[in-house]
PDB file of C-alpha atoms and ligand atoms in Angstrom:
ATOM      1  CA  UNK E 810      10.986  -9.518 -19.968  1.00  0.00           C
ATOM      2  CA  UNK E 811      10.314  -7.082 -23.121  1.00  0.00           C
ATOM      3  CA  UNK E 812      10.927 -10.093 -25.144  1.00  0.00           C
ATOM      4  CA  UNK E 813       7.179 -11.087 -24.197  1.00  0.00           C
ATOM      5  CA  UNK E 814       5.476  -7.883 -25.645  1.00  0.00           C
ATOM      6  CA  UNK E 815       3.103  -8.340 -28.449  1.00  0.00           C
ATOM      7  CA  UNK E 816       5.621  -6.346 -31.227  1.00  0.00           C
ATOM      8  CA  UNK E 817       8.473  -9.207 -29.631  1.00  0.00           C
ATOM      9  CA  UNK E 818      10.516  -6.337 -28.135  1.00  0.00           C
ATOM     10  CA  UNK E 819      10.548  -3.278 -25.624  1.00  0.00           C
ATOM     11  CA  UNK E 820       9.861  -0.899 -28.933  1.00  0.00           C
ATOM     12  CA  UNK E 821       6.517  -1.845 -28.232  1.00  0.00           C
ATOM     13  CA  UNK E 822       6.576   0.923 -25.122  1.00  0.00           C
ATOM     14  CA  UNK E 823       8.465   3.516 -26.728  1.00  0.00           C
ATOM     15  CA  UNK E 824       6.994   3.250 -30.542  1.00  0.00           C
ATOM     16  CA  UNK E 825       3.309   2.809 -29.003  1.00  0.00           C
ATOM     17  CA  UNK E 826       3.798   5.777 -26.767  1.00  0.00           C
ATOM     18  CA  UNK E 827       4.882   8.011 -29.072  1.00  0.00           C
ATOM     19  CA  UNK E 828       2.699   7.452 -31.821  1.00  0.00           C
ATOM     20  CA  UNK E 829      -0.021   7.524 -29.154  1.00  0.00           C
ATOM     21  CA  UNK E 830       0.525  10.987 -28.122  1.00  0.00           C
ATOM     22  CA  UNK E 831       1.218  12.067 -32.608  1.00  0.00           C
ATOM     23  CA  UNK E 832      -2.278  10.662 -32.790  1.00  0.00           C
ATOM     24  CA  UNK E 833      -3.742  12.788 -29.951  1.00  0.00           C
ATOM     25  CA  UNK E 834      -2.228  15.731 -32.039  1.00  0.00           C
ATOM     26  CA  UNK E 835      -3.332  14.865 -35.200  1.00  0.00           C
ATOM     27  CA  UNK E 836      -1.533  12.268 -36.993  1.00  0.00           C
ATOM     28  CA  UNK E 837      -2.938  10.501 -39.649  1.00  0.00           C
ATOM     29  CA  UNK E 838      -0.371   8.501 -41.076  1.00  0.00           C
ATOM     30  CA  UNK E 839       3.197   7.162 -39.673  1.00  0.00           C
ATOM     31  CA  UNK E 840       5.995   6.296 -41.566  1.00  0.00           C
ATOM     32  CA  UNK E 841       8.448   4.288 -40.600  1.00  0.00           C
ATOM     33  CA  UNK E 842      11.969   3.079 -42.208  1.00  0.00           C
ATOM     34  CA  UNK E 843      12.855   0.494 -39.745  1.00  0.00           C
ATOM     35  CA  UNK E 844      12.515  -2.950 -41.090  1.00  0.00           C
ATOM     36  CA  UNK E 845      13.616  -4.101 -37.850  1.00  0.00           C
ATOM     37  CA  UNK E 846      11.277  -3.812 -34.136  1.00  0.00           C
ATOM     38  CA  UNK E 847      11.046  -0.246 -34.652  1.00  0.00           C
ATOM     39  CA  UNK E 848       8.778  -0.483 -37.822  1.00  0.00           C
ATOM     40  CA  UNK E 849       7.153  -3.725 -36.342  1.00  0.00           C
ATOM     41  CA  UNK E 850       5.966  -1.916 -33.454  1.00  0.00           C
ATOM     42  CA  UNK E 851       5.087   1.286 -35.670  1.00  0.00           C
ATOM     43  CA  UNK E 852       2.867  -1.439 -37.667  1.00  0.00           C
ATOM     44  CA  UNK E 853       1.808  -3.035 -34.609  1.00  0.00           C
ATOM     45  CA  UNK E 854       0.181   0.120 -32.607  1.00  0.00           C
ATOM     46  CA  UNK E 855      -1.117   1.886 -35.478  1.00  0.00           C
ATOM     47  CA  UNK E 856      -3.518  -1.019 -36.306  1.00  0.00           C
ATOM     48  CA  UNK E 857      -4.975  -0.728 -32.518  1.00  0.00           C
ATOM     49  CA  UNK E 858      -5.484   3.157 -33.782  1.00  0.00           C
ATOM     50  CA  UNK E 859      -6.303   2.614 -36.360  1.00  0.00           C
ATOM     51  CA  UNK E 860      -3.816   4.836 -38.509  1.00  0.00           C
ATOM     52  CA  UNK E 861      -2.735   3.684 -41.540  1.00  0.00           C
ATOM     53  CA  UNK E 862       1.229   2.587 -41.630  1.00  0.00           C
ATOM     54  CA  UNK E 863       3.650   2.579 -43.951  1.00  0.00           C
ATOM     55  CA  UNK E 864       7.121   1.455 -43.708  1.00  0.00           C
ATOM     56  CA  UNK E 865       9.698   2.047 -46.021  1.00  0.00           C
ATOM     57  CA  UNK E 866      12.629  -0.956 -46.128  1.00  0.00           C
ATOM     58  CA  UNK E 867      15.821  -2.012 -47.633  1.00  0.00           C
ATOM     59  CA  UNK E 868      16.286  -4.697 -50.332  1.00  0.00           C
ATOM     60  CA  UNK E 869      18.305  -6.291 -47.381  1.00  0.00           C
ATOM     61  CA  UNK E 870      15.596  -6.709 -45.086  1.00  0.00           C
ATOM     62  CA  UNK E 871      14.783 -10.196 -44.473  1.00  0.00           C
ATOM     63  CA  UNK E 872      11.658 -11.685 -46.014  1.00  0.00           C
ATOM     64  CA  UNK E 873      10.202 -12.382 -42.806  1.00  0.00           C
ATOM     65  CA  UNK E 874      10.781  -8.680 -41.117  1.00  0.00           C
ATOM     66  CA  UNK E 875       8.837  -7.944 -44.052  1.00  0.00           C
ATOM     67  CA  UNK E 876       6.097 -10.325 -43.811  1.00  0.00           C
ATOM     68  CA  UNK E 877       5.751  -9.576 -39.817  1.00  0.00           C
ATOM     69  CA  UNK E 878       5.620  -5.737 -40.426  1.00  0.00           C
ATOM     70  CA  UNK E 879       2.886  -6.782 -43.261  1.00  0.00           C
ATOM     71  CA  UNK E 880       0.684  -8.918 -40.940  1.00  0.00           C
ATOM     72  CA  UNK E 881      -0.259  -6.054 -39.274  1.00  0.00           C
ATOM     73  CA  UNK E 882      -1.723  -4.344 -41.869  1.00  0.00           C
ATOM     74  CA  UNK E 883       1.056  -1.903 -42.407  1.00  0.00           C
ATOM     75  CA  UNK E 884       2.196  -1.569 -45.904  1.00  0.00           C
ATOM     76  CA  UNK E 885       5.690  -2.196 -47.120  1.00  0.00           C
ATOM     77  CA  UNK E 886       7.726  -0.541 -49.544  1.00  0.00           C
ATOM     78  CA  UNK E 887      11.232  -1.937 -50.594  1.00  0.00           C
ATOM     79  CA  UNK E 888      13.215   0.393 -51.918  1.00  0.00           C
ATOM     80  CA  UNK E 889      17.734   0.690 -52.248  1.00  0.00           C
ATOM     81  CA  UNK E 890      20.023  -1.182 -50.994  1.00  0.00           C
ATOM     82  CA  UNK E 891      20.750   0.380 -47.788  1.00  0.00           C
ATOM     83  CA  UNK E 892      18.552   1.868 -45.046  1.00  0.00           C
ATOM     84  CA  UNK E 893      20.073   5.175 -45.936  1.00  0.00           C
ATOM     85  CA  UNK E 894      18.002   5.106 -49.641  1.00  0.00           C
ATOM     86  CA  UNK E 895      14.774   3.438 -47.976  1.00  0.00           C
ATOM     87  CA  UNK E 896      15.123   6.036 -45.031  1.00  0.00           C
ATOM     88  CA  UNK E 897      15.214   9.003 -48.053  1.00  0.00           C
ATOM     89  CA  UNK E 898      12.310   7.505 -49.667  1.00  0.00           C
ATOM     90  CA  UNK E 899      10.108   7.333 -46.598  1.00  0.00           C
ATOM     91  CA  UNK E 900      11.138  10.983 -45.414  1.00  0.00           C
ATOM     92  CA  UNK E 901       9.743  12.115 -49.049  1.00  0.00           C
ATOM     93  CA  UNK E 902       6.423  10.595 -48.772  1.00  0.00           C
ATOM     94  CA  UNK E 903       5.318  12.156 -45.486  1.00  0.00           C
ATOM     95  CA  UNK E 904       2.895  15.151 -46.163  1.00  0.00           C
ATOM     96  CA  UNK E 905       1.303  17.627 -43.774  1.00  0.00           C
ATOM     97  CA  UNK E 906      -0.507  14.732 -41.672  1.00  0.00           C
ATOM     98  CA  UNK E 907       1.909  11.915 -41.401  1.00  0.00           C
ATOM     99  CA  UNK E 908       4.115  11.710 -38.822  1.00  0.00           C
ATOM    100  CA  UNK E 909       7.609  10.207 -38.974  1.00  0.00           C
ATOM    101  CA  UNK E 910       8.540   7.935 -36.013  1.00  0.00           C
ATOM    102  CA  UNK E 911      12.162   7.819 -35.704  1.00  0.00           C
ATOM    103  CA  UNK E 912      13.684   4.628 -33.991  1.00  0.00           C
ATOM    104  CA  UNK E 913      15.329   5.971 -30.871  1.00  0.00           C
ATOM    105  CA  UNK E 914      16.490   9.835 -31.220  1.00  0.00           C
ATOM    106  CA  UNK E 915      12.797  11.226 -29.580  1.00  0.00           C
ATOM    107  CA  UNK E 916      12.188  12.316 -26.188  1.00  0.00           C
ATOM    108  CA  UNK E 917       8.722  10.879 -26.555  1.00  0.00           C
ATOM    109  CA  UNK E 918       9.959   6.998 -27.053  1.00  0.00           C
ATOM    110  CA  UNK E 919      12.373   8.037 -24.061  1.00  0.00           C
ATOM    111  CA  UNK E 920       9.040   8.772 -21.785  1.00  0.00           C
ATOM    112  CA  UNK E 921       7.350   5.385 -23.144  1.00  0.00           C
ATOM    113  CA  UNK E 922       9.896   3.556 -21.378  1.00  0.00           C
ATOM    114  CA  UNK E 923       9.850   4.801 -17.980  1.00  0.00           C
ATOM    115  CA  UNK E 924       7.298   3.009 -17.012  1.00  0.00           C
ATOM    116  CA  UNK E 925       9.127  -0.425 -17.290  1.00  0.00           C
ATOM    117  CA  UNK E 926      11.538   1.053 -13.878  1.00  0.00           C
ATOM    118  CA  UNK E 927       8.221   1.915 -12.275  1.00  0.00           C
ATOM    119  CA  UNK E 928       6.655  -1.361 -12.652  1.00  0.00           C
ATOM    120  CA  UNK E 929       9.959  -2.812 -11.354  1.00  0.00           C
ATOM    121  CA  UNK E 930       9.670  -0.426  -8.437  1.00  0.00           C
ATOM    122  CA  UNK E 931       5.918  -1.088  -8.092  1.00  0.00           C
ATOM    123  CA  UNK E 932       7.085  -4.967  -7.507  1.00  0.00           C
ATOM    124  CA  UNK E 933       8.972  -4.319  -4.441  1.00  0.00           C
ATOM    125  CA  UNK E 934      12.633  -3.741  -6.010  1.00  0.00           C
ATOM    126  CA  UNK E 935      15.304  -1.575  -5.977  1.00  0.00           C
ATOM    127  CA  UNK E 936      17.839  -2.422  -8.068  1.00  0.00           C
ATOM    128  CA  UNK E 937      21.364  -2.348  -7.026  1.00  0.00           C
ATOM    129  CA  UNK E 938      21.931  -2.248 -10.941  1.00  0.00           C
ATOM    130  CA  UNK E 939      20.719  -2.353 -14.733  1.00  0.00           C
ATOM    131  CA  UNK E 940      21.963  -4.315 -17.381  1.00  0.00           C
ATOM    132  CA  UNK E 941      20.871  -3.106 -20.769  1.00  0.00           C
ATOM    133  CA  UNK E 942      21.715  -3.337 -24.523  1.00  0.00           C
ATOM    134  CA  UNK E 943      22.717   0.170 -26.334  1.00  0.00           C
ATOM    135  CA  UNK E 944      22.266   0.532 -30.379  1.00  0.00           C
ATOM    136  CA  UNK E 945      20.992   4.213 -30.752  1.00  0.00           C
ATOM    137  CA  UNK E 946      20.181   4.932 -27.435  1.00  0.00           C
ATOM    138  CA  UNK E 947      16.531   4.877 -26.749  1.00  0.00           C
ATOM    139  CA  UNK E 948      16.805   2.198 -23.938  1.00  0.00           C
ATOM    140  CA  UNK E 949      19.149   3.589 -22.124  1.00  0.00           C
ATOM    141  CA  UNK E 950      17.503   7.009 -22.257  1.00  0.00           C
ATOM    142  CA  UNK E 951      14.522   6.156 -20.861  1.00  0.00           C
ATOM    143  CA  UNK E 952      15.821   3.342 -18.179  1.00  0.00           C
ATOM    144  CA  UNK E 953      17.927   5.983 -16.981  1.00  0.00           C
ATOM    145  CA  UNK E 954      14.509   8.583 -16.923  1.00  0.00           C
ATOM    146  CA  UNK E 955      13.059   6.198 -15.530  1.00  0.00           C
ATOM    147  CA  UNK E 956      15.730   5.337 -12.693  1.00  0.00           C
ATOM    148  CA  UNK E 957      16.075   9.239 -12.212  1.00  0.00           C
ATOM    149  CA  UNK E 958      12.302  10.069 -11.489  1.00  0.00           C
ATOM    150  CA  UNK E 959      12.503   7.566  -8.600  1.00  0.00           C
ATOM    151  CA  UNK E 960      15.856   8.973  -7.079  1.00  0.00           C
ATOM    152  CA  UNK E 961      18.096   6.280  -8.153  1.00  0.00           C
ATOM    153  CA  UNK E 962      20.103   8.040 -10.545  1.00  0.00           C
ATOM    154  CA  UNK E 963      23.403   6.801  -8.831  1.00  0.00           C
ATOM    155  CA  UNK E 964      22.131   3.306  -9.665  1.00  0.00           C
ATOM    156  CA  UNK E 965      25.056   2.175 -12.029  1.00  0.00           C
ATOM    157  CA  UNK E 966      23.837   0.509 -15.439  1.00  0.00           C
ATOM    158  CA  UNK E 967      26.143  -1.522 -17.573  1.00  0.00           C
ATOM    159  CA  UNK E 968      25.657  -0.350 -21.808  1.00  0.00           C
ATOM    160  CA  UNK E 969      26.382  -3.636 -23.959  1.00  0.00           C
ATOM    161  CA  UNK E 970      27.435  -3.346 -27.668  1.00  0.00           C
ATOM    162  CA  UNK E 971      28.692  -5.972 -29.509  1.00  0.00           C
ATOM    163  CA  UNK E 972      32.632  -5.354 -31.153  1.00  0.00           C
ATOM    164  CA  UNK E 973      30.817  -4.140 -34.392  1.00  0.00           C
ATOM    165  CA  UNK E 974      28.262  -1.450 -32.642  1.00  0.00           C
ATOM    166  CA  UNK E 975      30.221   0.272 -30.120  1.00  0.00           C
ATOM    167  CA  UNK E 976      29.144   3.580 -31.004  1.00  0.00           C
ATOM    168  CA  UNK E 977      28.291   4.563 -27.241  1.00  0.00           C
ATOM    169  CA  UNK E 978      31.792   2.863 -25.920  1.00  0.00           C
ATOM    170  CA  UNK E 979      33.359   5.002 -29.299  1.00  0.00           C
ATOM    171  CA  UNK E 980      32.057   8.139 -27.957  1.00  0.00           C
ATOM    172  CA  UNK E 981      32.636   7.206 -24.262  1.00  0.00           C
ATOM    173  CA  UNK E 982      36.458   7.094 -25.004  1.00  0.00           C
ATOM    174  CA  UNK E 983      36.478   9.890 -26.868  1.00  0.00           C
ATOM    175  CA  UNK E 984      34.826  12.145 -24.561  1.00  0.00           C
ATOM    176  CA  UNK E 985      33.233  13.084 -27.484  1.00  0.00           C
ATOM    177  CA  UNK E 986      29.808  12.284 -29.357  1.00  0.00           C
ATOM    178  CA  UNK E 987      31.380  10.821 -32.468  1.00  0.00           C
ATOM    179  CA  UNK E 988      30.248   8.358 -35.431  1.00  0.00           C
ATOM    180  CA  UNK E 989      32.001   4.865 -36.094  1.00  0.00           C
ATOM    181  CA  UNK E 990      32.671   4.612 -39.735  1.00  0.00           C
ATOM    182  CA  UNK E 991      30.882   1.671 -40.334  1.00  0.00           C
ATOM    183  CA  UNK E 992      29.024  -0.690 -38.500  1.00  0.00           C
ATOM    184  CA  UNK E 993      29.179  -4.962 -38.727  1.00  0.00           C
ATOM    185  CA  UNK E 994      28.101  -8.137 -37.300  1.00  0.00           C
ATOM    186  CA  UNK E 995      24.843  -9.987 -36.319  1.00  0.00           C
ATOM    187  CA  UNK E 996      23.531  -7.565 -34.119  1.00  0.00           C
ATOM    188  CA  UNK E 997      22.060  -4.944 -36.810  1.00  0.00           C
ATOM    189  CA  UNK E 998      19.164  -4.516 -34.398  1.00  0.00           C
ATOM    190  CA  UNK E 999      22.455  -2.193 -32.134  1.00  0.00           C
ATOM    191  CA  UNK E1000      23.768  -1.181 -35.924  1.00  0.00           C
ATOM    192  CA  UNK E1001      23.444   2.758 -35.148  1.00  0.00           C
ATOM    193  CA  UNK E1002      26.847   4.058 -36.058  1.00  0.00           C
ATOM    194  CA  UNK E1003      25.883   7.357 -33.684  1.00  0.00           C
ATOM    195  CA  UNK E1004      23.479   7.392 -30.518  1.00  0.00           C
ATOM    196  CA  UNK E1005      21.571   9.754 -29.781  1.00  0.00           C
ATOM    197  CA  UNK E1006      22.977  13.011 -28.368  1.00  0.00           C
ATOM    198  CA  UNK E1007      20.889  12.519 -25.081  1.00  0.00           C
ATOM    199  CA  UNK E1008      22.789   8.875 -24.480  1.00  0.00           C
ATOM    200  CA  UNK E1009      25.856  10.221 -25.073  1.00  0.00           C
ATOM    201  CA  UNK E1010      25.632  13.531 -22.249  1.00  0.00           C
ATOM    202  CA  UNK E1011      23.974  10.766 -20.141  1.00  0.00           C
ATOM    203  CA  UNK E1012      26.873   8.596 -20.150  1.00  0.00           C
ATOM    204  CA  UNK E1013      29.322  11.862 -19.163  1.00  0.00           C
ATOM    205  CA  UNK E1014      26.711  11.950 -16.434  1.00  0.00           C
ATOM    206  CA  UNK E1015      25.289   9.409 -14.934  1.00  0.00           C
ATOM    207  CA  UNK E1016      27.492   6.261 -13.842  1.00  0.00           C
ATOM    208  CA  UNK E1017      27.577   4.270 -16.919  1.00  0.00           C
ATOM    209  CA  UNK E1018      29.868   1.556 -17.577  1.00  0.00           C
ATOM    210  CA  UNK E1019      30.163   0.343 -21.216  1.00  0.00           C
ATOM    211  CA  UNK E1020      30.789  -3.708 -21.967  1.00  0.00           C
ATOM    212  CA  UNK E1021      31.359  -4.878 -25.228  1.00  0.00           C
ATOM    213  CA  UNK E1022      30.560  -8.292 -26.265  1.00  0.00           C
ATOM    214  CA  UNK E1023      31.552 -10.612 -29.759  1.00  0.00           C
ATOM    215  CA  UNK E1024      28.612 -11.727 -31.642  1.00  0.00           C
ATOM    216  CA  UNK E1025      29.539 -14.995 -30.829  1.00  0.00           C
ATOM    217  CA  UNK E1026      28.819 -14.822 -27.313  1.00  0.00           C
ATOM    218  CA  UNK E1027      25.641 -12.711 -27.892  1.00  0.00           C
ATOM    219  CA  UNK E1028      24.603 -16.375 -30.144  1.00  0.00           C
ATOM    220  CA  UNK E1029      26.069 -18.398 -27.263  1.00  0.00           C
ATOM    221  CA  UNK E1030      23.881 -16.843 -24.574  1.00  0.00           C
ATOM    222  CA  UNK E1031      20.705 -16.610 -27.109  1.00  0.00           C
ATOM    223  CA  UNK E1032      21.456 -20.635 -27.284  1.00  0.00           C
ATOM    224  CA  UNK E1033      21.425 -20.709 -23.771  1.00  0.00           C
ATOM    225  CA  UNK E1034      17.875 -18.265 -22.897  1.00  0.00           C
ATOM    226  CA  UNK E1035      16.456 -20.414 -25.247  1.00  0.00           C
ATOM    227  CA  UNK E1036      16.826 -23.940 -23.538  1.00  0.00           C
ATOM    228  CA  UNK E1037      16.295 -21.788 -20.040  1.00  0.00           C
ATOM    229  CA  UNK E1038      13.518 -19.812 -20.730  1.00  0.00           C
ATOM    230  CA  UNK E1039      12.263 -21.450 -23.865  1.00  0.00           C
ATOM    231  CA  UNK E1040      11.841 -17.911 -25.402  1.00  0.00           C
ATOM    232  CA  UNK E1041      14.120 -16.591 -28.981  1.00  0.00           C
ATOM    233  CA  UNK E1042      15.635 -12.989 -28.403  1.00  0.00           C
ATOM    234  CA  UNK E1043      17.865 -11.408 -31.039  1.00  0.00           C
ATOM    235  CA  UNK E1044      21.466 -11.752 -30.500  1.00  0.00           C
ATOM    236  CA  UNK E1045      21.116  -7.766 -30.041  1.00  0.00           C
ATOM    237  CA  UNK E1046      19.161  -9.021 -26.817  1.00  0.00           C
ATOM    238  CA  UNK E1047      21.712 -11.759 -26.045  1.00  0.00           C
ATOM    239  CA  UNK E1048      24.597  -9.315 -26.124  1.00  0.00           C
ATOM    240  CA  UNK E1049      23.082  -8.297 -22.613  1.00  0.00           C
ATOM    241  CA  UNK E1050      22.727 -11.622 -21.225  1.00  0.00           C
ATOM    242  CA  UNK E1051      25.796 -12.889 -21.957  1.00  0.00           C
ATOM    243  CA  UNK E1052      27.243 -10.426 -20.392  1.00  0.00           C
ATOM    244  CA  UNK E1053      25.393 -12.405 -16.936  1.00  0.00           C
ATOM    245  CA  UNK E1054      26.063 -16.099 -18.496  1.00  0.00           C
ATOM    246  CA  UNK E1055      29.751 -15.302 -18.878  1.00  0.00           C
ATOM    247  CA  UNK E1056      30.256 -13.264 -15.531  1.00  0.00           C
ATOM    248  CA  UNK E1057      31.787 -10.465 -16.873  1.00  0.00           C
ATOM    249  CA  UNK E1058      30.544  -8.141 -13.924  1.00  0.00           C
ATOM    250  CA  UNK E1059      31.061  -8.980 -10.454  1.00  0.00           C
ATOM    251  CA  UNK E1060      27.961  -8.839  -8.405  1.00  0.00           C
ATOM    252  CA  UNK E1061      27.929  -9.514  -4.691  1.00  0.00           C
ATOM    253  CA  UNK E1062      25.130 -12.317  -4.007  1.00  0.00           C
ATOM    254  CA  UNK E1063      22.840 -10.366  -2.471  1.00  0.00           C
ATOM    255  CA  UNK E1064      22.815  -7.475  -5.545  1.00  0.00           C
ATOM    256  CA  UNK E1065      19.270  -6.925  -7.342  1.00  0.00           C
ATOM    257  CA  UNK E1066      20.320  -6.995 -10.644  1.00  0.00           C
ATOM    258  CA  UNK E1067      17.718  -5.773 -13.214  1.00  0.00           C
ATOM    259  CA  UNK E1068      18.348  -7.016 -16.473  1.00  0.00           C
ATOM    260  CA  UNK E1069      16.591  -5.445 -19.609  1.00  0.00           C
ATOM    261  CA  UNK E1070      15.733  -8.564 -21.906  1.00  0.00           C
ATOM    262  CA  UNK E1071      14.646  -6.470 -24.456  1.00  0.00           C
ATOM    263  CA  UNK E1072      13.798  -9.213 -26.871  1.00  0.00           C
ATOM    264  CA  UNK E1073      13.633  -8.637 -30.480  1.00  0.00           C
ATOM    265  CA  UNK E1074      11.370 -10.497 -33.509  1.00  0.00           C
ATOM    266  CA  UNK E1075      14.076 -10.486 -35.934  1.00  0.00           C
ATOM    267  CA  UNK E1076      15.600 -14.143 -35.387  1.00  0.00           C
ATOM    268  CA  UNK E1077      15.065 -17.578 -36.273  1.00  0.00           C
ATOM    269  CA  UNK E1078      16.331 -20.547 -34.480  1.00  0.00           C
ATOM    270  CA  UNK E1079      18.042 -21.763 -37.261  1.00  0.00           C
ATOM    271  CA  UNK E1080      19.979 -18.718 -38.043  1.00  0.00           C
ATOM    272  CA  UNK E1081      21.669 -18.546 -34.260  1.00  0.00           C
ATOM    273  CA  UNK E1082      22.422 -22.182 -34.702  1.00  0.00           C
ATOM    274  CA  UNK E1083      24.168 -21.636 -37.933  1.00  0.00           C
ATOM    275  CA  UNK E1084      26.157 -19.241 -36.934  1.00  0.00           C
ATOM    276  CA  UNK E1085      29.963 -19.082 -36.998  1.00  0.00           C
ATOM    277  CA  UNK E1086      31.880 -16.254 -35.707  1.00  0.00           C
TER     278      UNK E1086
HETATM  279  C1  PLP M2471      15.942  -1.270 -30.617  1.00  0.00           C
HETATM  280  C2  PLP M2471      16.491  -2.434 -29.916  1.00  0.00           C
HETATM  281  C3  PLP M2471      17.689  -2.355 -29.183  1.00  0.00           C
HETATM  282  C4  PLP M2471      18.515  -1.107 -29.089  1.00  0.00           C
HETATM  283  O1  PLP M2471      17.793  -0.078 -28.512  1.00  0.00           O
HETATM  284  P1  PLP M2471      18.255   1.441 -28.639  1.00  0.00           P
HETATM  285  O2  PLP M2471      17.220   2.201 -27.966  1.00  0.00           O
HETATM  286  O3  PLP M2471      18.356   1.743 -30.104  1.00  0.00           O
HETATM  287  O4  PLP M2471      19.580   1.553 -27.984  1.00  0.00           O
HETATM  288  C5  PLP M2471      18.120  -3.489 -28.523  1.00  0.00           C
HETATM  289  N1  PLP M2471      17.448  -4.636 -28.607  1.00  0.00           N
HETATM  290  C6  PLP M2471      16.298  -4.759 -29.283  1.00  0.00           C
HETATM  291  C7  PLP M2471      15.610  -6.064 -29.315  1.00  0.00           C
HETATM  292  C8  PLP M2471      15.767  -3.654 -29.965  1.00  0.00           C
HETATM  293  O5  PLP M2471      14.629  -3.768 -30.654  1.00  0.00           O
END
């Protein structure tokens, strides 16, 4: 239940770890371009370290991502109209003490995460398997770390993308780690037209199995969590549980299935209700 961390998503375990171990070697600054729950948890942890943040966003980022990433002290600076010119503004400002904390393509945010499969473990379970989002990567990485260090690497996890993210199901067909040519729909927070390189040679290895969802059913099941759970994910989150809500995998009763609700503060209420696919 990422969805319940401070920073809203699991980000808050990779971000926090890796600036964690840049401030143990020095860092004095980190800069961010994410004006989604990457920068909010690069805002979040360096106020409890006290580092000085600054994130660097599109004109297209919502008001509110802004003012979230602001509450935390963190300062904002809009800049282009696409996270392409904000990311080449924030990549000029860093000097010889600022450290740049890229959303998912770093082994450190990898490690952050494995933790979350020991805690499961910790509580008794093994999972029979793992249901997960995929935008660039990160998640899956360290889930399947994480799964690894305890000797369940055969454990099969099912990737969701929504239609207009499927970079991991892109490259899974192709055999190949290639880039979509664009990118679409409501789940920007799984917008990465590449994964990482690591996800990728994971799914050749491991036994992945890639699902791909339409945004409207990632809405439909964020309708539903909410009157279940009384919690908001992003649709990026509900992509993954509608994947359970709709049945789309057959489980056997008796199957532990662990389910990554990896949450997401980038979502109103009002925005998943007024949505029309
Ligand atoms: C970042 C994020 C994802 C995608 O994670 P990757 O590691 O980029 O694959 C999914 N859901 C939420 C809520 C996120 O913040």
């Amino acid at each position: 239940m990422e969805a319940l961390q401070p920073a809203a998503s699991f980000k808050q375990r990779s971000i926090s770890y890796a600036c964690q171990k840049y401030f143990e070697q020095g860092a004095q600054r980190f800069v961010s371009s994410s004006g989604g729950n990457a920068g909010l948890a690069v805002a979040y942890t360096g106020r409890q370290l006290g580092v000085p943040v600054t994130v660097v966003v599109p004109e297209t980022t919502a008001q509110r991502a802004r003012e979230l990433i602001a509450q935390q002290g963190a300062e904002v600076i809009v800049h282009g109209t696409s996270w392409v010119e904000a990311n080449a503004l924030a990549q000029s400002l860093i000097t010889q003490n600022d450290v740049f904390i890229h959303p998912f393509d770093d082994p450190l945010l990898w490690d952050g995460i494995i933790p979350m499969i020991d805690e499961v473990i910790a509580e008794g379970v093994i999972p029979d398997a793992v249901v997960l989002s995929v935008g660039g990567g990160s998640l899956l990485s360290g889930v399947v770390a994480g799964l690894n260090k305890h000797g369940l690497g055969h454990v099969p996890v099912y990737a969701v993308e929504t239609q207009g993210t499927a970079s991991l199901n892109a490259s899974m067909i192709a055999q190949q780690h290639v880039e979509l040519d664009c990118v679409s729909g409501i789940a920007t927070t799984l917008a990465a037209k590449k994964v990482c390189q690591n996800a990728f040679e994971l799914s050749q290895q491991f036994d992945i199995h890639s699902r791909i969802v339409s945004d409207q059913e990632a809405v439909n099941a964020c309708l539903k969590f909410v009157d279940d759970h009384r919690l908001l994910v992003e649709p990026a989150c509900g992509a993954t549980l509608s994947v359970l809500y709709d049945q789309k995998i057959q489980f056997k009763l008796s199957d532990q299935v662990l389910v990554i609700v990896c949450g997401g503060a980038g979502i109103t209420l009002e925005t998943l209700q007024g949505f029309n696919g």
